[in-house]
């Protein structure tokens, strides 16, 4: 993911206060190089493959969005509509912090 198209990474607070959704989801392949697969994301910061391997989950500000690998498009409904605070990375887990088995992020 690319957090913003207008500010360098060390200027992350400038991007946050700017308020424009200029983040992008990028795909790289040897033959085509870098392609933009989704645009207009707010502070895109973190990716994870869903447990069913059907979606890439993308942190976008206070939301977690879903990019469908089958349809090759961003889903209209977010995976999580509003988080408590902004996201910083995401990781798929198969257990809770207490060790109990459960698919979670």
PDB file of N, CA and C in Angstrom:
ATOM      1  N   UNK A   1       0.841  -1.180   0.000  1.00  0.00           N
ATOM      2  CA  UNK A   1       0.000   0.000   0.000  1.00  0.00           C
ATOM      3  C   UNK A   1       0.886   1.244   0.000  1.00  0.00           C
ATOM      4  N   UNK A   2       0.334   2.328  -0.458  1.00  0.00           N
ATOM      5  CA  UNK A   2       1.004   3.624  -0.443  1.00  0.00           C
ATOM      6  C   UNK A   2       0.114   4.559   0.371  1.00  0.00           C
ATOM      7  N   UNK A   3       0.652   5.116   1.430  1.00  0.00           N
ATOM      8  CA  UNK A   3      -0.139   5.944   2.341  1.00  0.00           C
ATOM      9  C   UNK A   3      -0.637   7.211   1.669  1.00  0.00           C
ATOM     10  N   UNK A   4       0.218   7.880   0.931  1.00  0.00           N
ATOM     11  CA  UNK A   4      -0.153   9.121   0.258  1.00  0.00           C
ATOM     12  C   UNK A   4       0.706   9.298  -0.986  1.00  0.00           C
ATOM     13  N   UNK A   5       0.165   9.976  -1.974  1.00  0.00           N
ATOM     14  CA  UNK A   5       0.914  10.263  -3.188  1.00  0.00           C
ATOM     15  C   UNK A   5       1.656  11.601  -3.100  1.00  0.00           C
ATOM     16  N   UNK A   6       1.386  12.394  -2.070  1.00  0.00           N
ATOM     17  CA  UNK A   6       1.893  13.762  -2.024  1.00  0.00           C
ATOM     18  C   UNK A   6       2.983  14.021  -0.995  1.00  0.00           C
ATOM     19  N   UNK A   7       3.124  13.168  -0.004  1.00  0.00           N
ATOM     20  CA  UNK A   7       4.110  13.399   1.049  1.00  0.00           C
ATOM     21  C   UNK A   7       5.005  12.180   1.199  1.00  0.00           C
ATOM     22  N   UNK A   8       6.267  12.408   1.511  1.00  0.00           N
ATOM     23  CA  UNK A   8       7.182  11.310   1.772  1.00  0.00           C
ATOM     24  C   UNK A   8       6.812  10.647   3.095  1.00  0.00           C
ATOM     25  N   UNK A   9       7.255   9.422   3.283  1.00  0.00           N
ATOM     26  CA  UNK A   9       6.873   8.631   4.455  1.00  0.00           C
ATOM     27  C   UNK A   9       7.188   9.337   5.773  1.00  0.00           C
ATOM     28  N   UNK A  10       8.293  10.028   5.850  1.00  0.00           N
ATOM     29  CA  UNK A  10       8.636  10.713   7.100  1.00  0.00           C
ATOM     30  C   UNK A  10       7.768  11.942   7.353  1.00  0.00           C
ATOM     31  N   UNK A  11       6.926  12.299   6.405  1.00  0.00           N
ATOM     32  CA  UNK A  11       5.980  13.417   6.544  1.00  0.00           C
ATOM     33  C   UNK A  11       4.555  12.904   6.747  1.00  0.00           C
ATOM     34  N   UNK A  12       4.440  11.799   7.462  1.00  0.00           N
ATOM     35  CA  UNK A  12       3.144  11.136   7.632  1.00  0.00           C
ATOM     36  C   UNK A  12       2.110  12.040   8.308  1.00  0.00           C
ATOM     37  N   UNK A  13       2.544  12.876   9.242  1.00  0.00           N
ATOM     38  CA  UNK A  13       1.588  13.760   9.909  1.00  0.00           C
ATOM     39  C   UNK A  13       1.058  14.821   8.958  1.00  0.00           C
ATOM     40  N   UNK A  14       1.856  15.237   8.004  1.00  0.00           N
ATOM     41  CA  UNK A  14       1.369  16.172   6.985  1.00  0.00           C
ATOM     42  C   UNK A  14       0.229  15.527   6.197  1.00  0.00           C
ATOM     43  N   UNK A  15       0.416  14.271   5.851  1.00  0.00           N
ATOM     44  CA  UNK A  15      -0.612  13.549   5.100  1.00  0.00           C
ATOM     45  C   UNK A  15      -1.885  13.390   5.917  1.00  0.00           C
ATOM     46  N   UNK A  16      -1.739  13.110   7.206  1.00  0.00           N
ATOM     47  CA  UNK A  16      -2.915  12.944   8.069  1.00  0.00           C
ATOM     48  C   UNK A  16      -3.696  14.243   8.187  1.00  0.00           C
ATOM     49  N   UNK A  17      -2.996  15.337   8.388  1.00  0.00           N
ATOM     50  CA  UNK A  17      -3.679  16.624   8.545  1.00  0.00           C
ATOM     51  C   UNK A  17      -4.188  17.177   7.226  1.00  0.00           C
ATOM     52  N   UNK A  18      -3.613  16.732   6.127  1.00  0.00           N
ATOM     53  CA  UNK A  18      -4.070  17.154   4.803  1.00  0.00           C
ATOM     54  C   UNK A  18      -5.509  16.696   4.562  1.00  0.00           C
ATOM     55  N   UNK A  19      -5.839  15.484   5.008  1.00  0.00           N
ATOM     56  CA  UNK A  19      -7.216  15.001   4.962  1.00  0.00           C
ATOM     57  C   UNK A  19      -7.690  14.457   3.632  1.00  0.00           C
ATOM     58  N   UNK A  20      -6.854  14.461   2.615  1.00  0.00           N
ATOM     59  CA  UNK A  20      -7.290  13.945   1.309  1.00  0.00           C
ATOM     60  C   UNK A  20      -7.036  12.429   1.232  1.00  0.00           C
ATOM     61  N   UNK A  21      -7.977  11.689   0.673  1.00  0.00           N
ATOM     62  CA  UNK A  21      -7.760  10.252   0.501  1.00  0.00           C
ATOM     63  C   UNK A  21      -6.897   9.990  -0.738  1.00  0.00           C
ATOM     64  N   UNK A  22      -5.589  10.009  -0.569  1.00  0.00           N
ATOM     65  CA  UNK A  22      -4.681   9.863  -1.708  1.00  0.00           C
ATOM     66  C   UNK A  22      -3.871   8.572  -1.643  1.00  0.00           C
ATOM     67  N   UNK A  23      -4.245   7.655  -0.762  1.00  0.00           N
ATOM     68  CA  UNK A  23      -3.541   6.385  -0.673  1.00  0.00           C
ATOM     69  C   UNK A  23      -3.951   5.447  -1.794  1.00  0.00           C
ATOM     70  N   UNK A  24      -3.102   4.457  -2.030  1.00  0.00           N
ATOM     71  CA  UNK A  24      -3.376   3.509  -3.106  1.00  0.00           C
ATOM     72  C   UNK A  24      -2.981   2.095  -2.690  1.00  0.00           C
ATOM     73  N   UNK A  25      -3.656   1.129  -3.286  1.00  0.00           N
ATOM     74  CA  UNK A  25      -3.278  -0.276  -3.158  1.00  0.00           C
ATOM     75  C   UNK A  25      -2.556  -0.629  -4.450  1.00  0.00           C
ATOM     76  N   UNK A  26      -1.340  -1.158  -4.316  1.00  0.00           N
ATOM     77  CA  UNK A  26      -0.492  -1.440  -5.477  1.00  0.00           C
ATOM     78  C   UNK A  26      -0.253  -2.931  -5.617  1.00  0.00           C
ATOM     79  N   UNK A  27      -0.044  -3.351  -6.862  1.00  0.00           N
ATOM     80  CA  UNK A  27       0.294  -4.746  -7.149  1.00  0.00           C
ATOM     81  C   UNK A  27       1.580  -4.740  -7.981  1.00  0.00           C
ATOM     82  N   UNK A  28       2.480  -5.645  -7.655  1.00  0.00           N
ATOM     83  CA  UNK A  28       3.722  -5.756  -8.412  1.00  0.00           C
ATOM     84  C   UNK A  28       3.805  -7.110  -9.087  1.00  0.00           C
ATOM     85  N   UNK A  29       4.199  -7.111 -10.347  1.00  0.00           N
ATOM     86  CA  UNK A  29       4.505  -8.354 -11.053  1.00  0.00           C
ATOM     87  C   UNK A  29       5.745  -8.110 -11.905  1.00  0.00           C
ATOM     88  N   UNK A  30       6.519  -9.164 -12.134  1.00  0.00           N
ATOM     89  CA  UNK A  30       7.751  -9.012 -12.902  1.00  0.00           C
ATOM     90  C   UNK A  30       7.494  -8.465 -14.300  1.00  0.00           C
ATOM     91  N   UNK A  31       6.452  -8.951 -14.939  1.00  0.00           N
ATOM     92  CA  UNK A  31       6.165  -8.543 -16.315  1.00  0.00           C
ATOM     93  C   UNK A  31       5.624  -7.130 -16.461  1.00  0.00           C
ATOM     94  N   UNK A  32       4.754  -6.724 -15.537  1.00  0.00           N
ATOM     95  CA  UNK A  32       4.077  -5.431 -15.649  1.00  0.00           C
ATOM     96  C   UNK A  32       4.633  -4.367 -14.719  1.00  0.00           C
ATOM     97  N   UNK A  33       5.438  -4.761 -13.766  1.00  0.00           N
ATOM     98  CA  UNK A  33       5.945  -3.786 -12.795  1.00  0.00           C
ATOM     99  C   UNK A  33       4.871  -3.465 -11.769  1.00  0.00           C
ATOM    100  N   UNK A  34       4.747  -2.193 -11.397  1.00  0.00           N
ATOM    101  CA  UNK A  34       3.791  -1.767 -10.377  1.00  0.00           C
ATOM    102  C   UNK A  34       2.513  -1.273 -11.043  1.00  0.00           C
ATOM    103  N   UNK A  35       1.375  -1.794 -10.563  1.00  0.00           N
ATOM    104  CA  UNK A  35       0.058  -1.371 -11.050  1.00  0.00           C
ATOM    105  C   UNK A  35      -0.766  -0.859  -9.872  1.00  0.00           C
ATOM    106  N   UNK A  36      -1.582   0.144 -10.112  1.00  0.00           N
ATOM    107  CA  UNK A  36      -2.516   0.640  -9.106  1.00  0.00           C
ATOM    108  C   UNK A  36      -3.803  -0.170  -9.236  1.00  0.00           C
ATOM    109  N   UNK A  37      -4.232  -0.825  -8.148  1.00  0.00           N
ATOM    110  CA  UNK A  37      -5.461  -1.615  -8.197  1.00  0.00           C
ATOM    111  C   UNK A  37      -6.608  -0.955  -7.431  1.00  0.00           C
ATOM    112  N   UNK A  38      -6.300  -0.003  -6.550  1.00  0.00           N
ATOM    113  CA  UNK A  38      -7.341   0.760  -5.846  1.00  0.00           C
ATOM    114  C   UNK A  38      -6.753   2.125  -5.474  1.00  0.00           C
ATOM    115  N   UNK A  39      -7.586   3.153  -5.591  1.00  0.00           N
ATOM    116  CA  UNK A  39      -7.157   4.522  -5.289  1.00  0.00           C
ATOM    117  C   UNK A  39      -8.097   5.156  -4.279  1.00  0.00           C
ATOM    118  N   UNK A  40      -7.781   6.379  -3.910  1.00  0.00           N
ATOM    119  CA  UNK A  40      -8.615   7.197  -3.011  1.00  0.00           C
ATOM    120  C   UNK A  40      -8.809   6.555  -1.647  1.00  0.00           C
ATOM    121  N   UNK A  41      -7.745   5.955  -1.119  1.00  0.00           N
ATOM    122  CA  UNK A  41      -7.769   5.389   0.221  1.00  0.00           C
ATOM    123  C   UNK A  41      -7.215   6.420   1.191  1.00  0.00           C
ATOM    124  N   UNK A  42      -7.798   6.504   2.365  1.00  0.00           N
ATOM    125  CA  UNK A  42      -7.321   7.451   3.364  1.00  0.00           C
ATOM    126  C   UNK A  42      -6.255   6.789   4.224  1.00  0.00           C
ATOM    127  N   UNK A  43      -5.048   7.270   4.118  1.00  0.00           N
ATOM    128  CA  UNK A  43      -3.930   6.805   4.943  1.00  0.00           C
ATOM    129  C   UNK A  43      -3.788   5.278   4.901  1.00  0.00           C
ATOM    130  N   UNK A  44      -3.732   4.713   3.714  1.00  0.00           N
ATOM    131  CA  UNK A  44      -3.570   3.262   3.576  1.00  0.00           C
ATOM    132  C   UNK A  44      -2.307   2.829   4.307  1.00  0.00           C
ATOM    133  N   UNK A  45      -2.460   1.939   5.281  1.00  0.00           N
ATOM    134  CA  UNK A  45      -1.322   1.585   6.125  1.00  0.00           C
ATOM    135  C   UNK A  45      -1.498   0.183   6.681  1.00  0.00           C
ATOM    136  N   UNK A  46      -1.166  -0.797   5.901  1.00  0.00           N
ATOM    137  CA  UNK A  46      -1.213  -2.167   6.388  1.00  0.00           C
ATOM    138  C   UNK A  46      -2.091  -3.060   5.539  1.00  0.00           C
ATOM    139  N   UNK A  47      -1.610  -4.275   5.304  1.00  0.00           N
ATOM    140  CA  UNK A  47      -2.320  -5.260   4.494  1.00  0.00           C
ATOM    141  C   UNK A  47      -2.277  -6.611   5.186  1.00  0.00           C
ATOM    142  N   UNK A  48      -3.319  -7.402   4.967  1.00  0.00           N
ATOM    143  CA  UNK A  48      -3.323  -8.791   5.425  1.00  0.00           C
ATOM    144  C   UNK A  48      -4.217  -9.592   4.490  1.00  0.00           C
ATOM    145  N   UNK A  49      -3.877 -10.844   4.286  1.00  0.00           N
ATOM    146  CA  UNK A  49      -4.717 -11.756   3.533  1.00  0.00           C
ATOM    147  C   UNK A  49      -5.773 -12.311   4.481  1.00  0.00           C
ATOM    148  N   UNK A  50      -7.036 -12.284   4.054  1.00  0.00           N
ATOM    149  CA  UNK A  50      -8.109 -12.798   4.915  1.00  0.00           C
ATOM    150  C   UNK A  50      -7.912 -14.292   5.151  1.00  0.00           C
ATOM    151  N   UNK A  51      -8.519 -14.798   6.213  1.00  0.00           N
ATOM    152  CA  UNK A  51      -8.363 -16.208   6.565  1.00  0.00           C
ATOM    153  C   UNK A  51      -8.867 -17.132   5.463  1.00  0.00           C
ATOM    154  N   UNK A  52      -9.903 -16.721   4.732  1.00  0.00           N
ATOM    155  CA  UNK A  52     -10.411 -17.564   3.643  1.00  0.00           C
ATOM    156  C   UNK A  52      -9.652 -17.351   2.327  1.00  0.00           C
ATOM    157  N   UNK A  53      -8.659 -16.460   2.350  1.00  0.00           N
ATOM    158  CA  UNK A  53      -7.795 -16.167   1.204  1.00  0.00           C
ATOM    159  C   UNK A  53      -8.559 -15.597   0.008  1.00  0.00           C
ATOM    160  N   UNK A  54      -9.707 -14.965   0.277  1.00  0.00           N
ATOM    161  CA  UNK A  54     -10.520 -14.368  -0.777  1.00  0.00           C
ATOM    162  C   UNK A  54     -10.305 -12.860  -0.904  1.00  0.00           C
ATOM    163  N   UNK A  55      -9.782 -12.238   0.151  1.00  0.00           N
ATOM    164  CA  UNK A  55      -9.670 -10.776   0.198  1.00  0.00           C
ATOM    165  C   UNK A  55      -8.319 -10.337   0.735  1.00  0.00           C
ATOM    166  N   UNK A  56      -7.897  -9.166   0.304  1.00  0.00           N
ATOM    167  CA  UNK A  56      -6.804  -8.472   0.970  1.00  0.00           C
ATOM    168  C   UNK A  56      -7.465  -7.413   1.836  1.00  0.00           C
ATOM    169  N   UNK A  57      -7.163  -7.421   3.120  1.00  0.00           N
ATOM    170  CA  UNK A  57      -7.695  -6.420   4.038  1.00  0.00           C
ATOM    171  C   UNK A  57      -6.721  -5.249   4.061  1.00  0.00           C
ATOM    172  N   UNK A  58      -7.263  -4.040   3.940  1.00  0.00           N
ATOM    173  CA  UNK A  58      -6.452  -2.833   3.841  1.00  0.00           C
ATOM    174  C   UNK A  58      -6.870  -1.857   4.926  1.00  0.00           C
ATOM    175  N   UNK A  59      -5.919  -1.419   5.744  1.00  0.00           N
ATOM    176  CA  UNK A  59      -6.207  -0.368   6.718  1.00  0.00           C
ATOM    177  C   UNK A  59      -6.344   0.943   5.959  1.00  0.00           C
ATOM    178  N   UNK A  60      -7.429   1.663   6.181  1.00  0.00           N
ATOM    179  CA  UNK A  60      -7.666   2.957   5.543  1.00  0.00           C
ATOM    180  C   UNK A  60      -8.256   3.891   6.585  1.00  0.00           C
ATOM    181  N   UNK A  61      -7.383   4.663   7.239  1.00  0.00           N
ATOM    182  CA  UNK A  61      -7.839   5.568   8.296  1.00  0.00           C
ATOM    183  C   UNK A  61      -8.398   4.787   9.466  1.00  0.00           C
ATOM    184  N   UNK A  62      -9.699   4.959   9.746  1.00  0.00           N
ATOM    185  CA  UNK A  62     -10.344   4.256  10.856  1.00  0.00           C
ATOM    186  C   UNK A  62     -11.156   3.056  10.367  1.00  0.00           C
ATOM    187  N   UNK A  63     -10.995   2.689   9.106  1.00  0.00           N
ATOM    188  CA  UNK A  63     -11.713   1.549   8.541  1.00  0.00           C
ATOM    189  C   UNK A  63     -10.752   0.450   8.108  1.00  0.00           C
ATOM    190  N   UNK A  64     -11.301  -0.751   7.978  1.00  0.00           N
ATOM    191  CA  UNK A  64     -10.596  -1.842   7.320  1.00  0.00           C
ATOM    192  C   UNK A  64     -11.421  -2.196   6.090  1.00  0.00           C
ATOM    193  N   UNK A  65     -10.827  -2.025   4.920  1.00  0.00           N
ATOM    194  CA  UNK A  65     -11.501  -2.275   3.656  1.00  0.00           C
ATOM    195  C   UNK A  65     -11.119  -3.646   3.122  1.00  0.00           C
ATOM    196  N   UNK A  66     -11.933  -4.147   2.170  1.00  0.00           N
ATOM    197  CA  UNK A  66     -11.688  -5.461   1.569  1.00  0.00           C
ATOM    198  C   UNK A  66     -11.489  -5.315   0.069  1.00  0.00           C
ATOM    199  N   UNK A  67     -10.394  -5.847  -0.424  1.00  0.00           N
ATOM    200  CA  UNK A  67     -10.160  -5.923  -1.865  1.00  0.00           C
ATOM    201  C   UNK A  67     -10.359  -7.373  -2.275  1.00  0.00           C
ATOM    202  N   UNK A  68     -11.313  -7.628  -3.162  1.00  0.00           N
ATOM    203  CA  UNK A  68     -11.617  -8.988  -3.601  1.00  0.00           C
ATOM    204  C   UNK A  68     -10.584  -9.456  -4.621  1.00  0.00           C
ATOM    205  N   UNK A  69      -9.930 -10.572  -4.322  1.00  0.00           N
ATOM    206  CA  UNK A  69      -8.952 -11.124  -5.248  1.00  0.00           C
ATOM    207  C   UNK A  69      -9.631 -11.758  -6.460  1.00  0.00           C
ATOM    208  N   UNK A  70     -10.831 -12.288  -6.269  1.00  0.00           N
ATOM    209  CA  UNK A  70     -11.567 -12.903  -7.373  1.00  0.00           C
ATOM    210  C   UNK A  70     -12.119 -11.838  -8.325  1.00  0.00           C
ATOM    211  N   UNK A  71     -12.762 -10.813  -7.783  1.00  0.00           N
ATOM    212  CA  UNK A  71     -13.386  -9.769  -8.606  1.00  0.00           C
ATOM    213  C   UNK A  71     -12.407  -8.669  -9.008  1.00  0.00           C
ATOM    214  N   UNK A  72     -11.259  -8.631  -8.310  1.00  0.00           N
ATOM    215  CA  UNK A  72     -10.235  -7.609  -8.546  1.00  0.00           C
ATOM    216  C   UNK A  72     -10.795  -6.201  -8.410  1.00  0.00           C
ATOM    217  N   UNK A  73     -11.505  -6.008  -7.285  1.00  0.00           N
ATOM    218  CA  UNK A  73     -12.063  -4.684  -6.990  1.00  0.00           C
ATOM    219  C   UNK A  73     -12.250  -4.524  -5.489  1.00  0.00           C
ATOM    220  N   UNK A  74     -12.298  -3.269  -5.056  1.00  0.00           N
ATOM    221  CA  UNK A  74     -12.548  -2.961  -3.661  1.00  0.00           C
ATOM    222  C   UNK A  74     -14.031  -3.168  -3.397  1.00  0.00           C
ATOM    223  N   UNK A  75     -14.350  -3.837  -2.315  1.00  0.00           N
ATOM    224  CA  UNK A  75     -15.749  -4.080  -1.965  1.00  0.00           C
ATOM    225  C   UNK A  75     -16.368  -2.778  -1.453  1.00  0.00           C
ATOM    226  N   UNK A  76     -17.655  -2.602  -1.682  1.00  0.00           N
ATOM    227  CA  UNK A  76     -18.321  -1.350  -1.293  1.00  0.00           C
ATOM    228  C   UNK A  76     -18.527  -1.237   0.214  1.00  0.00           C
ATOM    229  N   UNK A  77     -18.688  -2.362   0.887  1.00  0.00           N
ATOM    230  CA  UNK A  77     -18.866  -2.351   2.342  1.00  0.00           C
ATOM    231  C   UNK A  77     -17.536  -2.645   3.030  1.00  0.00           C
ATOM    232  N   UNK A  78     -17.169  -1.843   4.025  1.00  0.00           N
ATOM    233  CA  UNK A  78     -15.912  -2.126   4.734  1.00  0.00           C
ATOM    234  C   UNK A  78     -16.015  -3.382   5.592  1.00  0.00           C
ATOM    235  N   UNK A  79     -14.895  -4.012   5.829  1.00  0.00           N
ATOM    236  CA  UNK A  79     -14.805  -5.163   6.737  1.00  0.00           C
ATOM    237  C   UNK A  79     -15.068  -4.680   8.160  1.00  0.00           C
ATOM    238  N   UNK A  80     -14.497  -3.542   8.523  1.00  0.00           N
ATOM    239  CA  UNK A  80     -14.762  -2.860   9.798  1.00  0.00           C
ATOM    240  C   UNK A  80     -15.034  -1.401   9.453  1.00  0.00           C
ATOM    241  N   UNK A  81     -16.198  -0.894   9.850  1.00  0.00           N
ATOM    242  CA  UNK A  81     -16.597   0.471   9.505  1.00  0.00           C
ATOM    243  C   UNK A  81     -15.855   1.537  10.279  1.00  0.00           C
ATOM    244  N   UNK A  82     -15.736   1.370  11.579  1.00  0.00           N
ATOM    245  CA  UNK A  82     -15.058   2.364  12.413  1.00  0.00           C
ATOM    246  C   UNK A  82     -14.293   1.652  13.518  1.00  0.00           C
ATOM    247  N   UNK A  83     -12.982   1.867  13.524  1.00  0.00           N
ATOM    248  CA  UNK A  83     -12.150   1.318  14.602  1.00  0.00           C
ATOM    249  C   UNK A  83     -11.960   2.400  15.659  1.00  0.00           C
ATOM    250  N   UNK A  84     -11.563   1.991  16.811  1.00  0.00           N
ATOM    251  CA  UNK A  84     -11.228   2.955  17.867  1.00  0.00           C
ATOM    252  C   UNK A  84      -9.817   3.470  17.590  1.00  0.00           C
ATOM    253  N   UNK A  85      -9.721   4.577  16.887  1.00  0.00           N
ATOM    254  CA  UNK A  85      -8.421   5.118  16.494  1.00  0.00           C
ATOM    255  C   UNK A  85      -8.073   4.701  15.078  1.00  0.00           C
ATOM    256  N   UNK A  86      -6.906   5.111  14.626  1.00  0.00           N
ATOM    257  CA  UNK A  86      -6.479   4.750  13.279  1.00  0.00           C
ATOM    258  C   UNK A  86      -5.656   3.477  13.319  1.00  0.00           C
ATOM    259  N   UNK A  87      -5.681   2.764  12.227  1.00  0.00           N
ATOM    260  CA  UNK A  87      -4.956   1.510  12.155  1.00  0.00           C
ATOM    261  C   UNK A  87      -3.498   1.706  11.787  1.00  0.00           C
ATOM    262  N   UNK A  88      -2.685   0.813  12.257  1.00  0.00           N
ATOM    263  CA  UNK A  88      -1.271   0.803  11.903  1.00  0.00           C
ATOM    264  C   UNK A  88      -0.868  -0.653  11.765  1.00  0.00           C
ATOM    265  N   UNK A  89      -0.940  -1.136  10.537  1.00  0.00           N
ATOM    266  CA  UNK A  89      -0.653  -2.529  10.209  1.00  0.00           C
ATOM    267  C   UNK A  89      -1.804  -3.440  10.651  1.00  0.00           C
ATOM    268  N   UNK A  90      -1.804  -4.631  10.113  1.00  0.00           N
ATOM    269  CA  UNK A  90      -2.822  -5.628  10.424  1.00  0.00           C
ATOM    270  C   UNK A  90      -2.173  -6.993  10.225  1.00  0.00           C
ATOM    271  N   UNK A  91      -2.574  -7.953  11.011  1.00  0.00           N
ATOM    272  CA  UNK A  91      -1.970  -9.274  10.945  1.00  0.00           C
ATOM    273  C   UNK A  91      -3.052 -10.324  11.183  1.00  0.00           C
ATOM    274  N   UNK A  92      -3.097 -11.346  10.357  1.00  0.00           N
ATOM    275  CA  UNK A  92      -4.043 -12.447  10.545  1.00  0.00           C
ATOM    276  C   UNK A  92      -3.484 -13.401  11.596  1.00  0.00           C
ATOM    277  N   UNK A  93      -4.298 -13.732  12.574  1.00  0.00           N
ATOM    278  CA  UNK A  93      -3.896 -14.638  13.658  1.00  0.00           C
ATOM    279  C   UNK A  93      -4.871 -15.812  13.709  1.00  0.00           C
ATOM    280  N   UNK A  94      -4.435 -16.914  14.306  1.00  0.00           N
ATOM    281  CA  UNK A  94      -5.330 -18.061  14.489  1.00  0.00           C
ATOM    282  C   UNK A  94      -5.641 -18.293  15.961  1.00  0.00           C
ATOM    283  N   UNK A  95      -5.322 -17.296  16.800  1.00  0.00           N
ATOM    284  CA  UNK A  95      -5.605 -17.419  18.229  1.00  0.00           C
ATOM    285  C   UNK A  95      -5.748 -16.020  18.848  1.00  0.00           C
ATOM    286  N   UNK A  96      -6.473 -15.962  19.937  1.00  0.00           N
ATOM    287  CA  UNK A  96      -6.634 -14.723  20.695  1.00  0.00           C
ATOM    288  C   UNK A  96      -5.408 -14.513  21.581  1.00  0.00           C
ATOM    289  N   UNK A  97      -5.230 -13.322  22.158  1.00  0.00           N
ATOM    290  CA  UNK A  97      -4.081 -13.103  23.050  1.00  0.00           C
ATOM    291  C   UNK A  97      -4.014 -14.086  24.221  1.00  0.00           C
ATOM    292  N   UNK A  98      -5.171 -14.621  24.653  1.00  0.00           N
ATOM    293  CA  UNK A  98      -5.163 -15.583  25.762  1.00  0.00           C
ATOM    294  C   UNK A  98      -4.853 -17.012  25.305  1.00  0.00           C
ATOM    295  N   UNK A  99      -4.589 -17.190  24.000  1.00  0.00           N
ATOM    296  CA  UNK A  99      -4.230 -18.506  23.471  1.00  0.00           C
ATOM    297  C   UNK A  99      -5.397 -19.297  22.899  1.00  0.00           C
ATOM    298  N   UNK A 100      -6.628 -18.842  23.150  1.00  0.00           N
ATOM    299  CA  UNK A 100      -7.810 -19.550  22.648  1.00  0.00           C
ATOM    300  C   UNK A 100      -7.806 -19.525  21.119  1.00  0.00           C
ATOM    301  N   UNK A 101      -8.072 -20.705  20.493  1.00  0.00           N
ATOM    302  CA  UNK A 101      -8.070 -20.805  19.030  1.00  0.00           C
ATOM    303  C   UNK A 101      -9.260 -20.052  18.450  1.00  0.00           C
ATOM    304  N   UNK A 102      -8.967 -19.114  17.573  1.00  0.00           N
ATOM    305  CA  UNK A 102     -10.003 -18.352  16.871  1.00  0.00           C
ATOM    306  C   UNK A 102      -9.327 -17.536  15.783  1.00  0.00           C
ATOM    307  N   UNK A 103      -9.918 -17.506  14.584  1.00  0.00           N
ATOM    308  CA  UNK A 103      -9.399 -16.655  13.523  1.00  0.00           C
ATOM    309  C   UNK A 103      -9.695 -15.198  13.880  1.00  0.00           C
ATOM    310  N   UNK A 104      -8.673 -14.399  13.907  1.00  0.00           N
ATOM    311  CA  UNK A 104      -8.829 -12.978  14.251  1.00  0.00           C
ATOM    312  C   UNK A 104      -7.735 -12.178  13.559  1.00  0.00           C
ATOM    313  N   UNK A 105      -7.819 -10.863  13.702  1.00  0.00           N
ATOM    314  CA  UNK A 105      -6.847  -9.968  13.077  1.00  0.00           C
ATOM    315  C   UNK A 105      -6.307  -9.014  14.097  1.00  0.00           C
TER     316      UNK A 105
END
